[in-house]
XYZ file of N, CA and C in Angstrom:
318
model
N 25.102 -13.265 0.104
C 23.518 -12.285 0.053
C 23.942 -11.281 0.416
N 23.779 -10.133 -0.874
C 23.708 -9.323 0.176
C 22.854 -8.338 1.129
N 22.648 -7.669 1.584
C 21.447 -7.149 3.259
C 20.967 -6.038 2.435
N 21.052 -5.214 1.186
C 20.042 -4.985 0.171
C 19.561 -5.150 -1.235
N 18.579 -4.319 -1.308
C 17.978 -4.904 -2.922
C 17.598 -3.779 -3.381
N 17.616 -3.537 -4.885
C 17.203 -2.014 -5.691
C 15.724 -2.758 -5.449
N 14.770 -1.460 -5.515
C 13.308 -2.143 -5.136
C 12.891 -0.119 -5.594
N 11.806 -0.215 -6.893
C 10.856 1.239 -6.752
C 9.573 1.007 -5.779
N 9.875 1.785 -4.983
C 9.429 1.938 -3.510
C 8.182 3.382 -4.126
N 7.065 3.697 -3.865
C 6.035 4.688 -3.781
C 5.235 4.833 -2.095
N 6.207 6.281 -2.024
C 5.896 6.056 -0.029
C 5.034 7.425 -0.201
N 4.587 8.381 -1.517
C 3.214 9.134 -0.990
C 2.481 8.919 -2.510
N 0.456 9.842 -1.811
C -0.295 9.865 -2.614
C -0.179 10.808 -3.431
N 0.943 10.412 -4.562
C 0.885 11.755 -5.607
C 1.598 10.850 -7.151
N 1.416 11.617 -7.723
C 2.594 10.836 -8.690
C 3.603 10.559 -8.899
N 4.521 10.055 -9.206
C 6.028 8.898 -8.906
C 6.191 8.263 -8.062
N 7.130 7.674 -8.185
C 8.099 6.507 -7.060
C 9.240 7.378 -7.283
N 10.383 5.784 -6.540
C 11.593 6.602 -6.087
C 12.900 5.108 -6.042
N 13.653 4.935 -7.117
C 13.962 3.698 -7.471
C 15.040 3.611 -5.634
N 15.449 3.043 -4.922
C 15.501 2.851 -3.533
C 16.700 1.329 -3.216
N 17.316 1.565 -2.224
C 17.830 0.580 -1.594
C 17.433 0.454 -1.105
N 16.909 -0.909 -0.667
C 15.807 -1.485 0.534
C 16.454 -2.457 1.172
N 16.195 -2.812 2.967
C 16.598 -4.010 2.779
C 16.351 -5.349 2.473
N 17.404 -6.741 2.467
C 16.446 -7.735 1.510
C 15.627 -7.816 3.349
N 14.763 -8.560 2.695
C 13.767 -9.349 3.896
C 13.917 -11.081 4.553
N 13.550 -11.324 5.228
C 13.672 -12.393 5.669
C 13.171 -13.298 5.560
N 13.126 -14.686 4.871
C 11.704 -14.997 4.962
C 11.124 -15.832 6.355
N 9.751 -15.777 6.649
C 8.567 -16.222 7.586
C 8.701 -17.566 7.647
N 8.186 -18.132 8.373
C 8.131 -18.957 9.193
C 6.699 -19.610 7.653
N 6.623 -20.733 6.477
C 6.035 -21.577 5.692
C 6.528 -19.976 4.434
N 7.593 -19.207 4.390
C 7.225 -18.537 2.810
C 8.685 -18.562 2.333
N 9.379 -18.308 1.312
C 10.453 -18.725 0.705
C 10.577 -16.734 0.543
N 12.066 -17.194 -0.098
C 13.079 -15.527 -0.763
C 13.191 -15.867 -1.597
N 12.272 -14.836 -2.941
C 12.594 -15.099 -4.341
C 13.662 -14.067 -4.456
N 14.466 -14.368 -4.921
C 16.162 -13.336 -5.692
C 15.053 -12.755 -7.534
N 14.751 -12.181 -7.348
C 14.049 -11.778 -8.765
C 14.982 -11.758 -9.866
N 15.467 -11.999 -10.855
C 15.635 -12.560 -12.346
C 14.813 -11.192 -13.799
N 13.877 -11.441 -13.415
C 12.987 -10.869 -14.371
C 11.927 -10.447 -14.187
N 11.136 -8.719 -14.402
C 10.534 -8.588 -13.879
C 9.098 -7.420 -14.920
N 8.950 -6.643 -15.393
C 8.286 -6.412 -16.355
C 7.328 -4.710 -15.426
N 7.259 -4.093 -16.392
C 5.751 -2.687 -16.179
C 5.117 -3.433 -16.419
N 3.667 -3.288 -15.779
C 2.703 -3.356 -16.640
C 1.572 -2.379 -16.331
N 0.120 -2.227 -17.332
C -0.639 -1.612 -16.188
C -0.842 -0.836 -15.479
N -0.631 -2.039 -14.074
C -1.624 -1.509 -13.011
C -0.376 -0.405 -12.159
N 0.537 -0.970 -13.034
C 2.172 0.455 -12.235
C 2.209 0.610 -12.583
N 1.220 1.425 -13.758
C 1.433 2.732 -14.461
C 0.684 3.474 -13.763
N -0.729 2.998 -12.869
C -1.930 3.947 -12.618
C -1.383 3.761 -11.224
N -0.877 3.256 -10.963
C 0.183 3.468 -9.225
C 0.847 4.768 -9.592
N 2.053 4.818 -10.070
C 3.304 5.401 -10.437
C 1.943 6.722 -11.141
N 1.322 7.200 -11.951
C 0.221 8.073 -12.330
C -0.523 8.472 -11.133
N -0.929 7.509 -10.386
C -1.582 8.301 -8.980
C -2.887 8.670 -9.968
N -3.495 8.265 -10.656
C -5.092 8.138 -10.749
C -6.076 7.765 -10.204
N -6.694 8.342 -10.673
C -7.864 8.048 -9.739
C -8.666 6.385 -9.826
N -8.372 4.938 -10.185
C -8.074 4.420 -10.521
C -7.396 3.700 -8.964
N -5.653 4.090 -9.092
C -4.776 3.851 -7.540
C -5.642 4.908 -6.740
N -6.442 5.662 -6.730
C -6.138 6.881 -5.572
C -7.089 5.645 -5.148
N -8.332 5.118 -5.400
C -9.123 4.114 -5.058
C -8.739 2.268 -4.671
N -7.941 2.200 -4.502
C -7.370 0.752 -4.707
C -5.984 0.740 -3.620
N -5.158 1.690 -3.969
C -3.484 2.026 -3.450
C -3.116 2.258 -1.459
N -2.197 1.946 -0.871
C -1.913 2.757 0.351
C -1.543 2.589 0.492
N -0.097 3.842 -0.039
C 1.401 4.148 -0.397
C 1.765 3.390 1.591
N 2.877 3.232 2.389
C 4.112 3.040 1.633
C 3.862 1.097 0.452
N 4.659 1.338 -0.296
C 4.738 -0.088 -1.018
C 5.402 0.341 -2.406
N 6.058 -1.982 -2.406
C 7.225 -1.613 -3.468
C 6.804 -2.421 -4.607
N 6.425 -1.366 -6.072
C 6.283 -2.390 -7.124
C 7.137 -3.210 -7.229
N 5.423 -4.324 -8.585
C 6.426 -5.478 -8.582
C 5.638 -6.798 -7.643
N 4.688 -6.407 -9.100
C 3.430 -8.234 -8.720
C 3.562 -8.871 -10.012
N 4.296 -8.757 -10.891
C 4.530 -10.438 -11.464
C 5.711 -10.104 -12.255
N 6.651 -11.175 -11.585
C 8.070 -11.544 -11.723
C 7.890 -12.866 -12.515
N 9.816 -12.978 -12.307
C 10.128 -14.370 -12.207
C 11.853 -14.435 -11.519
N 12.281 -15.572 -11.108
C 13.456 -15.331 -10.198
C 13.757 -17.205 -9.703
N 14.461 -16.728 -8.404
C 14.895 -18.246 -7.517
C 14.825 -17.764 -6.676
N 14.599 -19.346 -5.772
C 14.410 -19.432 -4.513
C 16.097 -19.270 -3.796
N 15.686 -18.333 -2.977
C 17.298 -17.950 -2.480
C 17.506 -18.728 -0.896
N 16.330 -18.107 -0.542
C 16.199 -19.071 1.694
C 14.848 -19.513 1.766
N 14.815 -20.584 2.400
C 13.904 -20.617 2.783
C 13.242 -20.802 3.811
N 11.713 -20.236 4.684
C 11.037 -19.924 5.616
C 11.717 -21.333 6.585
N 10.798 -21.731 8.230
C 10.772 -22.810 8.563
C 9.386 -23.047 8.252
N 9.766 -24.737 8.437
C 9.004 -25.326 7.902
C 8.381 -25.262 6.450
N 9.074 -25.018 5.666
C 9.312 -25.485 3.886
C 10.391 -26.143 3.711
N 8.803 -27.593 3.523
C 9.662 -28.657 2.950
C 9.416 -29.193 1.138
N 8.265 -28.353 0.597
C 7.950 -28.837 -0.419
C 8.463 -28.129 -1.762
N 9.842 -26.824 -1.286
C 10.406 -26.525 -3.418
C 11.687 -26.288 -1.737
N 12.276 -26.376 -3.198
C 13.865 -27.209 -2.915
C 15.120 -25.101 -3.114
N 15.984 -25.130 -2.210
C 16.679 -23.870 -2.760
C 16.927 -24.034 -4.597
N 17.069 -22.646 -4.964
C 18.173 -23.473 -6.425
C 16.094 -23.011 -7.674
N 15.389 -23.425 -6.710
C 14.099 -23.419 -7.634
C 14.221 -22.428 -8.884
N 13.301 -23.096 -9.800
C 12.669 -21.651 -10.424
C 11.299 -21.116 -10.584
N 11.283 -19.806 -9.976
C 9.616 -20.053 -9.990
C 8.880 -18.461 -10.505
N 7.718 -18.576 -10.557
C 7.519 -17.424 -11.148
C 5.728 -16.803 -10.584
N 5.590 -15.595 -9.914
C 4.304 -15.295 -9.420
C 3.619 -13.912 -9.649
N 2.729 -14.340 -9.454
C 1.667 -13.221 -9.897
C 1.423 -12.462 -8.185
N 1.464 -11.587 -8.273
C 0.455 -11.235 -6.696
C -0.279 -10.171 -6.586
N -1.478 -10.167 -7.418
C -2.623 -9.489 -7.956
C -3.310 -9.895 -5.990
N -3.245 -10.762 -5.794
C -4.491 -11.176 -5.062
C -3.975 -11.128 -3.372
N -3.583 -9.576 -3.380
C -2.836 -9.395 -1.794
C -4.301 -9.162 -0.348
N -3.524 -9.032 0.166
C -4.228 -8.053 1.432
C -4.143 -6.794 1.999
N -3.216 -6.666 1.374
C -2.585 -5.126 1.464
C -2.414 -4.995 2.487
N -2.155 -5.812 3.415
C -2.560 -5.268 5.106
C -0.805 -6.085 6.157
N -0.496 -6.781 5.267
C 0.344 -7.474 5.353
C 1.865 -7.428 5.586
N 3.272 -7.291 6.112
C 4.343 -6.325 5.713
C 4.592 -6.479 3.950
N 4.686 -8.180 3.671
C 4.945 -8.686 2.323
C 4.089 -7.652 1.289
N 2.798 -7.851 1.922
C 1.942 -6.730 0.677
C 1.966 -5.540 0.268
N 2.970 -4.739 1.765
C 2.956 -3.725 2.190
C 4.251 -2.938 1.550
N 5.527 -4.104 1.287
C 6.602 -3.855 0.698
C 6.622 -4.909 -0.541
N 6.574 -5.602 -1.167
C 6.627 -5.961 -1.921
C 6.321 -7.189 -1.657
């Protein structure tokens, strides 16, 4: 598995974002790592990119775009025994704390 991945990153409280190579995270206890195979731009992403009033009230950069996606489980954290490597999954990450590593990095 590669050590880096492409990610659309919002660093600043201003319009825009950058496509970057970022480190692939390692799953912690109770987590899985999903290799994303499909995602799309949605209305939330446009608000964040444009940095409009909606985004200014809700978003705390830095963050990685992409809260709706599907992919394949490629790594398991300790204690994960209810999902297998290779399982196809989809996720919608709108309900987030905004503070933990994964909320801040996608």
